[in-house]
JSON list of C-alpha atoms in Angstrom, two decimals:
[
{"chain": "M", "resi": 1, "resn": "MET", "atom": "CA", "xyz": [28.01, -29.22, 26.64]},
{"chain": "M", "resi": 2, "resn": "PRO", "atom": "CA", "xyz": [25.98, -26.90, 29.12]},
{"chain": "M", "resi": 3, "resn": "SER", "atom": "CA", "xyz": [24.64, -23.66, 27.48]},
{"chain": "M", "resi": 4, "resn": "SER", "atom": "CA", "xyz": [25.42, -20.69, 28.34]},
{"chain": "M", "resi": 5, "resn": "PRO", "atom": "CA", "xyz": [22.90, -18.22, 30.72]},
{"chain": "M", "resi": 6, "resn": "ALA", "atom": "CA", "xyz": [22.71, -16.17, 28.03]},
{"chain": "M", "resi": 7, "resn": "LYS", "atom": "CA", "xyz": [22.59, -17.78, 25.33]},
{"chain": "M", "resi": 8, "resn": "LEU", "atom": "CA", "xyz": [19.14, -19.73, 27.39]},
{"chain": "M", "resi": 9, "resn": "GLN", "atom": "CA", "xyz": [17.32, -16.91, 28.01]},
{"chain": "M", "resi": 10, "resn": "ASP", "atom": "CA", "xyz": [17.94, -15.18, 24.62]},
{"chain": "M", "resi": 11, "resn": "ALA", "atom": "CA", "xyz": [16.61, -19.23, 23.14]},
{"chain": "M", "resi": 12, "resn": "GLN", "atom": "CA", "xyz": [13.60, -18.37, 25.60]},
{"chain": "M", "resi": 13, "resn": "THR", "atom": "CA", "xyz": [12.72, -14.94, 24.47]},
{"chain": "M", "resi": 14, "resn": "ARG", "atom": "CA", "xyz": [12.69, -15.72, 20.22]},
{"chain": "M", "resi": 15, "resn": "LEU", "atom": "CA", "xyz": [10.17, -17.69, 18.48]},
{"chain": "M", "resi": 16, "resn": "PRO", "atom": "CA", "xyz": [10.82, -20.38, 15.97]},
{"chain": "M", "resi": 17, "resn": "ILE", "atom": "CA", "xyz": [8.90, -19.66, 12.45]},
{"chain": "M", "resi": 18, "resn": "GLY", "atom": "CA", "xyz": [6.48, -21.83, 12.66]},
{"chain": "M", "resi": 19, "resn": "GLU", "atom": "CA", "xyz": [5.13, -20.57, 16.16]},
{"chain": "M", "resi": 20, "resn": "VAL", "atom": "CA", "xyz": [5.48, -17.05, 14.44]},
{"chain": "M", "resi": 21, "resn": "VAL", "atom": "CA", "xyz": [3.73, -18.22, 11.46]},
{"chain": "M", "resi": 22, "resn": "ARG", "atom": "CA", "xyz": [0.94, -18.74, 13.92]},
{"chain": "M", "resi": 23, "resn": "ARG", "atom": "CA", "xyz": [0.67, -16.36, 15.71]},
{"chain": "M", "resi": 24, "resn": "SER", "atom": "CA", "xyz": [1.33, -13.81, 13.07]},
{"chain": "M", "resi": 25, "resn": "GLY", "atom": "CA", "xyz": [-1.28, -15.23, 10.37]},
{"chain": "M", "resi": 26, "resn": "MET", "atom": "CA", "xyz": [1.61, -14.43, 8.08]},
{"chain": "M", "resi": 27, "resn": "ALA", "atom": "CA", "xyz": [3.18, -17.57, 5.72]},
{"chain": "M", "resi": 28, "resn": "ALA", "atom": "CA", "xyz": [6.54, -18.47, 6.51]},
{"chain": "M", "resi": 29, "resn": "SER", "atom": "CA", "xyz": [7.33, -17.28, 2.87]},
{"chain": "M", "resi": 30, "resn": "ALA", "atom": "CA", "xyz": [6.21, -14.07, 3.53]},
{"chain": "M", "resi": 31, "resn": "LEU", "atom": "CA", "xyz": [8.53, -14.03, 7.10]},
{"chain": "M", "resi": 32, "resn": "ARG", "atom": "CA", "xyz": [11.90, -14.79, 4.92]},
{"chain": "M", "resi": 33, "resn": "PHE", "atom": "CA", "xyz": [10.99, -12.14, 2.42]},
{"chain": "M", "resi": 34, "resn": "TYR", "atom": "CA", "xyz": [10.48, -9.27, 4.66]},
{"chain": "M", "resi": 35, "resn": "GLU", "atom": "CA", "xyz": [14.20, -10.43, 6.51]},
{"chain": "M", "resi": 36, "resn": "GLU", "atom": "CA", "xyz": [15.57, -10.59, 3.00]},
{"chain": "M", "resi": 37, "resn": "GLN", "atom": "CA", "xyz": [13.64, -6.63, 2.64]},
{"chain": "M", "resi": 38, "resn": "GLY", "atom": "CA", "xyz": [15.94, -5.71, 5.64]},
{"chain": "M", "resi": 39, "resn": "LEU", "atom": "CA", "xyz": [12.09, -5.42, 7.21]},
{"chain": "M", "resi": 40, "resn": "LEU", "atom": "CA", "xyz": [12.97, -8.54, 9.91]},
{"chain": "M", "resi": 41, "resn": "GLY", "atom": "CA", "xyz": [15.57, -9.98, 11.16]},
{"chain": "M", "resi": 42, "resn": "SER", "atom": "CA", "xyz": [15.92, -13.83, 12.76]},
{"chain": "M", "resi": 43, "resn": "GLN", "atom": "CA", "xyz": [18.78, -15.79, 14.58]},
{"chain": "M", "resi": 44, "resn": "ARG", "atom": "CA", "xyz": [19.47, -19.16, 13.26]},
{"chain": "M", "resi": 45, "resn": "SER", "atom": "CA", "xyz": [19.21, -22.26, 15.38]},
{"chain": "M", "resi": 46, "resn": "GLU", "atom": "CA", "xyz": [21.79, -25.11, 15.54]},
{"chain": "M", "resi": 47, "resn": "GLY", "atom": "CA", "xyz": [20.25, -26.62, 13.31]},
{"chain": "M", "resi": 48, "resn": "GLY", "atom": "CA", "xyz": [19.53, -24.03, 10.83]},
{"chain": "M", "resi": 49, "resn": "ARG", "atom": "CA", "xyz": [16.22, -22.68, 11.64]},
{"chain": "M", "resi": 50, "resn": "ARG", "atom": "CA", "xyz": [15.01, -18.70, 12.04]},
{"chain": "M", "resi": 51, "resn": "HIS", "atom": "CA", "xyz": [14.00, -17.31, 15.50]},
{"chain": "M", "resi": 52, "resn": "TYR", "atom": "CA", "xyz": [12.70, -14.31, 15.66]},
{"chain": "M", "resi": 53, "resn": "ALA", "atom": "CA", "xyz": [12.04, -11.97, 18.84]},
{"chain": "M", "resi": 54, "resn": "ARG", "atom": "CA", "xyz": [9.12, -11.88, 19.88]},
{"chain": "M", "resi": 55, "resn": "GLY", "atom": "CA", "xyz": [8.37, -8.28, 19.52]},
{"chain": "M", "resi": 56, "resn": "ASP", "atom": "CA", "xyz": [8.93, -9.36, 15.75]},
{"chain": "M", "resi": 57, "resn": "LEU", "atom": "CA", "xyz": [5.36, -10.19, 15.63]},
{"chain": "M", "resi": 58, "resn": "ARG", "atom": "CA", "xyz": [4.73, -6.17, 16.84]},
{"chain": "M", "resi": 59, "resn": "ARG", "atom": "CA", "xyz": [6.83, -5.39, 14.15]},
{"chain": "M", "resi": 60, "resn": "ILE", "atom": "CA", "xyz": [4.47, -7.37, 12.02]},
{"chain": "M", "resi": 61, "resn": "ALA", "atom": "CA", "xyz": [1.57, -6.01, 12.72]},
{"chain": "M", "resi": 62, "resn": "PHE", "atom": "CA", "xyz": [3.29, -2.93, 11.71]},
{"chain": "M", "resi": 63, "resn": "ILE", "atom": "CA", "xyz": [4.02, -3.68, 8.94]},
{"chain": "M", "resi": 64, "resn": "ARG", "atom": "CA", "xyz": [0.55, -5.73, 7.78]},
{"chain": "M", "resi": 65, "resn": "ALA", "atom": "CA", "xyz": [-1.27, -2.17, 9.25]},
{"chain": "M", "resi": 66, "resn": "ALA", "atom": "CA", "xyz": [1.55, -0.60, 6.82]},
{"chain": "M", "resi": 67, "resn": "GLN", "atom": "CA", "xyz": [0.57, -2.07, 3.92]},
{"chain": "M", "resi": 68, "resn": "THR", "atom": "CA", "xyz": [-2.70, -1.46, 4.24]},
{"chain": "M", "resi": 69, "resn": "VAL", "atom": "CA", "xyz": [-2.80, 1.52, 4.33]},
{"chain": "M", "resi": 70, "resn": "GLY", "atom": "CA", "xyz": [-0.70, 1.04, 0.63]},
{"chain": "M", "resi": 71, "resn": "LEU", "atom": "CA", "xyz": [3.16, 1.89, 1.80]},
{"chain": "M", "resi": 72, "resn": "SER", "atom": "CA", "xyz": [5.59, 0.15, -0.33]},
{"chain": "M", "resi": 73, "resn": "LEU", "atom": "CA", "xyz": [8.28, -1.70, 0.92]},
{"chain": "M", "resi": 74, "resn": "GLU", "atom": "CA", "xyz": [10.62, 0.80, 0.64]},
{"chain": "M", "resi": 75, "resn": "GLN", "atom": "CA", "xyz": [8.22, 3.09, 2.37]},
{"chain": "M", "resi": 76, "resn": "ILE", "atom": "CA", "xyz": [8.13, 0.66, 5.26]},
{"chain": "M", "resi": 77, "resn": "ARG", "atom": "CA", "xyz": [11.73, 0.21, 5.89]},
{"chain": "M", "resi": 78, "resn": "ALA", "atom": "CA", "xyz": [11.93, 4.75, 5.43]},
{"chain": "M", "resi": 79, "resn": "ALA", "atom": "CA", "xyz": [9.65, 4.42, 9.06]},
{"chain": "M", "resi": 80, "resn": "MET", "atom": "CA", "xyz": [11.27, 1.91, 10.26]},
{"chain": "M", "resi": 81, "resn": "SER", "atom": "CA", "xyz": [14.42, 3.57, 10.22]},
{"chain": "M", "resi": 82, "resn": "GLN", "atom": "CA", "xyz": [13.30, 5.95, 12.34]},
{"chain": "M", "resi": 83, "resn": "LEU", "atom": "CA", "xyz": [12.95, 3.68, 14.54]},
{"chain": "M", "resi": 84, "resn": "PRO", "atom": "CA", "xyz": [15.71, 4.16, 18.04]},
{"chain": "M", "resi": 85, "resn": "ASP", "atom": "CA", "xyz": [18.82, 1.25, 17.33]},
{"chain": "M", "resi": 86, "resn": "GLY", "atom": "CA", "xyz": [15.65, -0.83, 15.20]},
{"chain": "M", "resi": 87, "resn": "ARG", "atom": "CA", "xyz": [12.93, -0.76, 18.51]},
{"chain": "M", "resi": 88, "resn": "THR", "atom": "CA", "xyz": [9.80, -2.74, 18.24]},
{"chain": "M", "resi": 89, "resn": "PRO", "atom": "CA", "xyz": [7.31, -0.12, 17.54]},
{"chain": "M", "resi": 90, "resn": "ASN", "atom": "CA", "xyz": [5.10, 1.15, 20.49]},
{"chain": "M", "resi": 91, "resn": "ALA", "atom": "CA", "xyz": [2.21, 3.35, 20.80]},
{"chain": "M", "resi": 92, "resn": "ALA", "atom": "CA", "xyz": [3.95, 6.32, 20.53]},
{"chain": "M", "resi": 93, "resn": "ASP", "atom": "CA", "xyz": [6.08, 5.25, 17.98]},
{"chain": "M", "resi": 94, "resn": "TRP", "atom": "CA", "xyz": [2.98, 4.33, 15.44]},
{"chain": "M", "resi": 95, "resn": "GLN", "atom": "CA", "xyz": [1.23, 7.46, 17.00]},
{"chain": "M", "resi": 96, "resn": "ARG", "atom": "CA", "xyz": [4.43, 9.10, 15.34]},
{"chain": "M", "resi": 97, "resn": "LEU", "atom": "CA", "xyz": [4.44, 7.86, 11.88]},
{"chain": "M", "resi": 98, "resn": "SER", "atom": "CA", "xyz": [1.10, 6.97, 11.12]},
{"chain": "M", "resi": 99, "resn": "SER", "atom": "CA", "xyz": [-0.33, 10.43, 11.49]},
{"chain": "M", "resi": 100, "resn": "GLY", "atom": "CA", "xyz": [2.43, 11.10, 8.28]},
{"chain": "M", "resi": 101, "resn": "TRP", "atom": "CA", "xyz": [0.46, 9.12, 5.90]},
{"chain": "M", "resi": 102, "resn": "ARG", "atom": "CA", "xyz": [-2.54, 10.67, 6.25]},
{"chain": "M", "resi": 103, "resn": "PRO", "atom": "CA", "xyz": [-2.17, 12.67, 3.71]},
{"chain": "M", "resi": 104, "resn": "VAL", "atom": "CA", "xyz": [-1.08, 9.10, 1.54]},
{"chain": "M", "resi": 105, "resn": "LEU", "atom": "CA", "xyz": [-5.34, 7.87, 2.84]},
{"chain": "M", "resi": 106, "resn": "ASP", "atom": "CA", "xyz": [-6.66, 10.77, 2.11]},
{"chain": "M", "resi": 107, "resn": "GLN", "atom": "CA", "xyz": [-5.14, 10.77, -1.13]},
{"chain": "M", "resi": 108, "resn": "ARG", "atom": "CA", "xyz": [-6.51, 7.26, -2.16]},
{"chain": "M", "resi": 109, "resn": "ILE", "atom": "CA", "xyz": [-9.59, 7.22, -0.49]},
{"chain": "M", "resi": 110, "resn": "ALA", "atom": "CA", "xyz": [-10.58, 10.63, -2.54]},
{"chain": "M", "resi": 111, "resn": "GLU", "atom": "CA", "xyz": [-8.86, 8.49, -5.33]},
{"chain": "M", "resi": 112, "resn": "LEU", "atom": "CA", "xyz": [-11.67, 5.55, -4.90]},
{"chain": "M", "resi": 113, "resn": "ILE", "atom": "CA", "xyz": [-14.36, 7.89, -4.31]},
{"chain": "M", "resi": 114, "resn": "GLN", "atom": "CA", "xyz": [-13.87, 9.52, -7.76]},
{"chain": "M", "resi": 115, "resn": "LEU", "atom": "CA", "xyz": [-13.14, 5.76, -9.29]},
{"chain": "M", "resi": 116, "resn": "ARG", "atom": "CA", "xyz": [-16.55, 4.35, -7.39]},
{"chain": "M", "resi": 117, "resn": "ASP", "atom": "CA", "xyz": [-18.84, 8.20, -8.59]},
{"chain": "M", "resi": 118, "resn": "THR", "atom": "CA", "xyz": [-17.11, 7.90, -12.08]},
{"chain": "M", "resi": 119, "resn": "LEU", "atom": "CA", "xyz": [-17.11, 4.11, -13.29]},
{"chain": "M", "resi": 120, "resn": "SER", "atom": "CA", "xyz": [-20.82, 3.34, -12.75]},
{"chain": "M", "resi": 121, "resn": "ALA", "atom": "CA", "xyz": [-21.03, 6.45, -14.57]},
{"chain": "M", "resi": 122, "resn": "CYS", "atom": "CA", "xyz": [-18.83, 5.30, -17.86]},
{"chain": "M", "resi": 123, "resn": "ILE", "atom": "CA", "xyz": [-20.49, 1.56, -17.68]},
{"chain": "M", "resi": 124, "resn": "GLY", "atom": "CA", "xyz": [-24.38, 3.29, -17.32]},
{"chain": "M", "resi": 125, "resn": "CYS", "atom": "CA", "xyz": [-23.76, 4.79, -20.71]},
{"chain": "M", "resi": 126, "resn": "GLY", "atom": "CA", "xyz": [-23.79, 0.90, -22.24]},
{"chain": "M", "resi": 127, "resn": "CYS", "atom": "CA", "xyz": [-20.73, 1.62, -24.73]},
{"chain": "M", "resi": 128, "resn": "LEU", "atom": "CA", "xyz": [-18.15, 0.05, -22.46]},
{"chain": "M", "resi": 129, "resn": "SER", "atom": "CA", "xyz": [-15.52, 2.02, -24.70]},
{"chain": "M", "resi": 130, "resn": "LEU", "atom": "CA", "xyz": [-13.11, 4.14, -22.77]},
{"chain": "M", "resi": 131, "resn": "SER", "atom": "CA", "xyz": [-11.26, 5.27, -26.01]},
{"chain": "M", "resi": 132, "resn": "LYS", "atom": "CA", "xyz": [-15.23, 6.35, -28.71]},
{"chain": "M", "resi": 133, "resn": "CYS", "atom": "CA", "xyz": [-17.65, 7.24, -24.94]},
{"chain": "M", "resi": 134, "resn": "ALA", "atom": "CA", "xyz": [-20.14, 9.87, -26.32]},
{"chain": "M", "resi": 135, "resn": "LEU", "atom": "CA", "xyz": [-21.32, 11.04, -22.88]},
{"chain": "M", "resi": 136, "resn": "TYR", "atom": "CA", "xyz": [-17.57, 10.88, -20.89]},
{"chain": "M", "resi": 137, "resn": "ASN", "atom": "CA", "xyz": [-14.50, 10.58, -23.85]},
{"chain": "M", "resi": 138, "resn": "PRO", "atom": "CA", "xyz": [-15.81, 11.77, -28.16]},
{"chain": "M", "resi": 139, "resn": "ALA", "atom": "CA", "xyz": [-12.92, 11.11, -30.05]},
{"chain": "M", "resi": 140, "resn": "ASP", "atom": "CA", "xyz": [-10.64, 9.94, -27.06]},
{"chain": "M", "resi": 141, "resn": "ALA", "atom": "CA", "xyz": [-10.15, 13.60, -25.81]},
{"chain": "M", "resi": 142, "resn": "ALA", "atom": "CA", "xyz": [-8.68, 12.11, -22.49]},
{"chain": "M", "resi": 143, "resn": "ALA", "atom": "CA", "xyz": [-5.46, 10.87, -24.32]},
{"chain": "M", "resi": 144, "resn": "LYS", "atom": "CA", "xyz": [-4.88, 14.09, -26.11]},
{"chain": "M", "resi": 145, "resn": "ALA", "atom": "CA", "xyz": [-4.57, 15.46, -22.89]},
{"chain": "M", "resi": 146, "resn": "GLY", "atom": "CA", "xyz": [-2.00, 12.67, -21.48]},
{"chain": "M", "resi": 147, "resn": "PRO", "atom": "CA", "xyz": [-0.57, 9.58, -21.16]},
{"chain": "M", "resi": 148, "resn": "GLY", "atom": "CA", "xyz": [-2.57, 7.79, -17.52]},
{"chain": "M", "resi": 149, "resn": "ALA", "atom": "CA", "xyz": [-6.64, 7.84, -15.93]},
{"chain": "M", "resi": 150, "resn": "ARG", "atom": "CA", "xyz": [-6.95, 11.14, -16.98]},
{"chain": "M", "resi": 151, "resn": "TYR", "atom": "CA", "xyz": [-10.22, 11.59, -15.00]},
{"chain": "M", "resi": 152, "resn": "LEU", "atom": "CA", "xyz": [-8.56, 9.62, -11.80]},
{"chain": "M", "resi": 153, "resn": "LEU", "atom": "CA", "xyz": [-5.42, 12.10, -12.50]},
{"chain": "M", "resi": 154, "resn": "GLY", "atom": "CA", "xyz": [-7.49, 14.79, -11.47]},
{"chain": "M", "resi": 155, "resn": "ASP", "atom": "CA", "xyz": [-8.87, 16.29, -15.06]},
{"chain": "M", "resi": 156, "resn": "SER", "atom": "CA", "xyz": [-12.24, 16.68, -15.14]},
{"chain": "M", "resi": 157, "resn": "ALA", "atom": "CA", "xyz": [-14.22, 15.49, -18.19]},
{"chain": "M", "resi": 158, "resn": "GLN", "atom": "CA", "xyz": [-14.90, 18.95, -18.81]},
{"chain": "M", "resi": 159, "resn": "ALA", "atom": "CA", "xyz": [-11.14, 20.92, -18.13]},
{"chain": "M", "resi": 160, "resn": "VAL", "atom": "CA", "xyz": [-10.29, 17.85, -21.11]},
{"chain": "M", "resi": 161, "resn": "MET", "atom": "CA", "xyz": [-13.14, 18.34, -23.82]},
{"chain": "M", "resi": 162, "resn": "ASP", "atom": "CA", "xyz": [-12.03, 22.04, -23.39]},
{"chain": "M", "resi": 163, "resn": "GLY", "atom": "CA", "xyz": [-8.46, 21.61, -23.82]},
{"chain": "M", "resi": 164, "resn": "ALA", "atom": "CA", "xyz": [-9.99, 19.30, -26.32]},
{"chain": "M", "resi": 165, "resn": "ALA", "atom": "CA", "xyz": [-11.83, 21.83, -28.89]},
{"chain": "M", "resi": 166, "resn": "LYS", "atom": "CA", "xyz": [-9.28, 24.33, -27.73]},
{"chain": "M", "resi": 167, "resn": "SER", "atom": "CA", "xyz": [-7.00, 22.62, -29.94]},
{"chain": "M", "resi": 168, "resn": "GLY", "atom": "CA", "xyz": [-9.80, 21.74, -32.95]},
{"chain": "M", "resi": 169, "resn": "ARG", "atom": "CA", "xyz": [-8.85, 17.85, -32.28]},
{"chain": "M", "resi": 170, "resn": "ALA", "atom": "CA", "xyz": [-13.00, 17.60, -30.03]},
{"chain": "M", "resi": 171, "resn": "ALA", "atom": "CA", "xyz": [-15.41, 15.13, -33.06]},
{"chain": "M", "resi": 172, "resn": "LYS", "atom": "CA", "xyz": [-18.29, 16.92, -32.68]},
{"chain": "M", "resi": 173, "resn": "SER", "atom": "CA", "xyz": [-21.24, 14.73, -32.97]},
{"chain": "M", "resi": 174, "resn": "ALA", "atom": "CA", "xyz": [-24.01, 16.45, -35.13]},
{"chain": "M", "resi": 175, "resn": "ALA", "atom": "CA", "xyz": [-26.36, 14.08, -34.57]},
{"chain": "M", "resi": 176, "resn": "ALA", "atom": "CA", "xyz": [-26.65, 15.31, -30.43]},
{"chain": "M", "resi": 177, "resn": "PRO", "atom": "CA", "xyz": [-24.70, 17.18, -28.74]},
{"chain": "M", "resi": 178, "resn": "VAL", "atom": "CA", "xyz": [-22.82, 15.45, -25.84]},
{"chain": "M", "resi": 179, "resn": "ARG", "atom": "CA", "xyz": [-23.30, 16.13, -22.78]},
{"chain": "M", "resi": 180, "resn": "VAL", "atom": "CA", "xyz": [-20.69, 15.81, -20.34]},
{"chain": "M", "resi": 181, "resn": "ARG", "atom": "CA", "xyz": [-21.55, 14.84, -16.67]},
{"chain": "M", "resi": 182, "resn": "LYS", "atom": "CA", "xyz": [-18.97, 16.06, -13.67]},
{"chain": "M", "resi": 183, "resn": "PRO", "atom": "CA", "xyz": [-17.20, 12.97, -12.66]}
]
């Protein structure tokens, strides 16, 4: 049975999943997952195999870049939904969408710098205890400031200590004064 010209042309512009895997560097399971998440679409051949549009290679690159920035799949889906008719993002789309991610990147960079600077100082004291550290967290004062990694969330060591001292819950060492280095 001869194929229609439209079907033949469509088949020539689509890539089988193996070719997309080879060209994108993504695992087939990742492509299927992105499809389940609504980030990609495929058509099935008569034999039931997935075929993707050539433009999906750019969509995959877009997804990978957005994940590298640290965006969730939900955020990526929302960004891609802003594209007219679900088309492949072009350079102007990338510029517009990625400019909105700059604050997310700036925040992540600030958190990583703070982690880097605090981590080396904390390990340097030798105690390796986040709950009993005499330098950064005497009497587990950070826990009293709230849940989570308080210093990574933006609390300064001095603010945590001041808050603990005001509440009367900070233990004071009689042997030596506690020196707090600001992260």
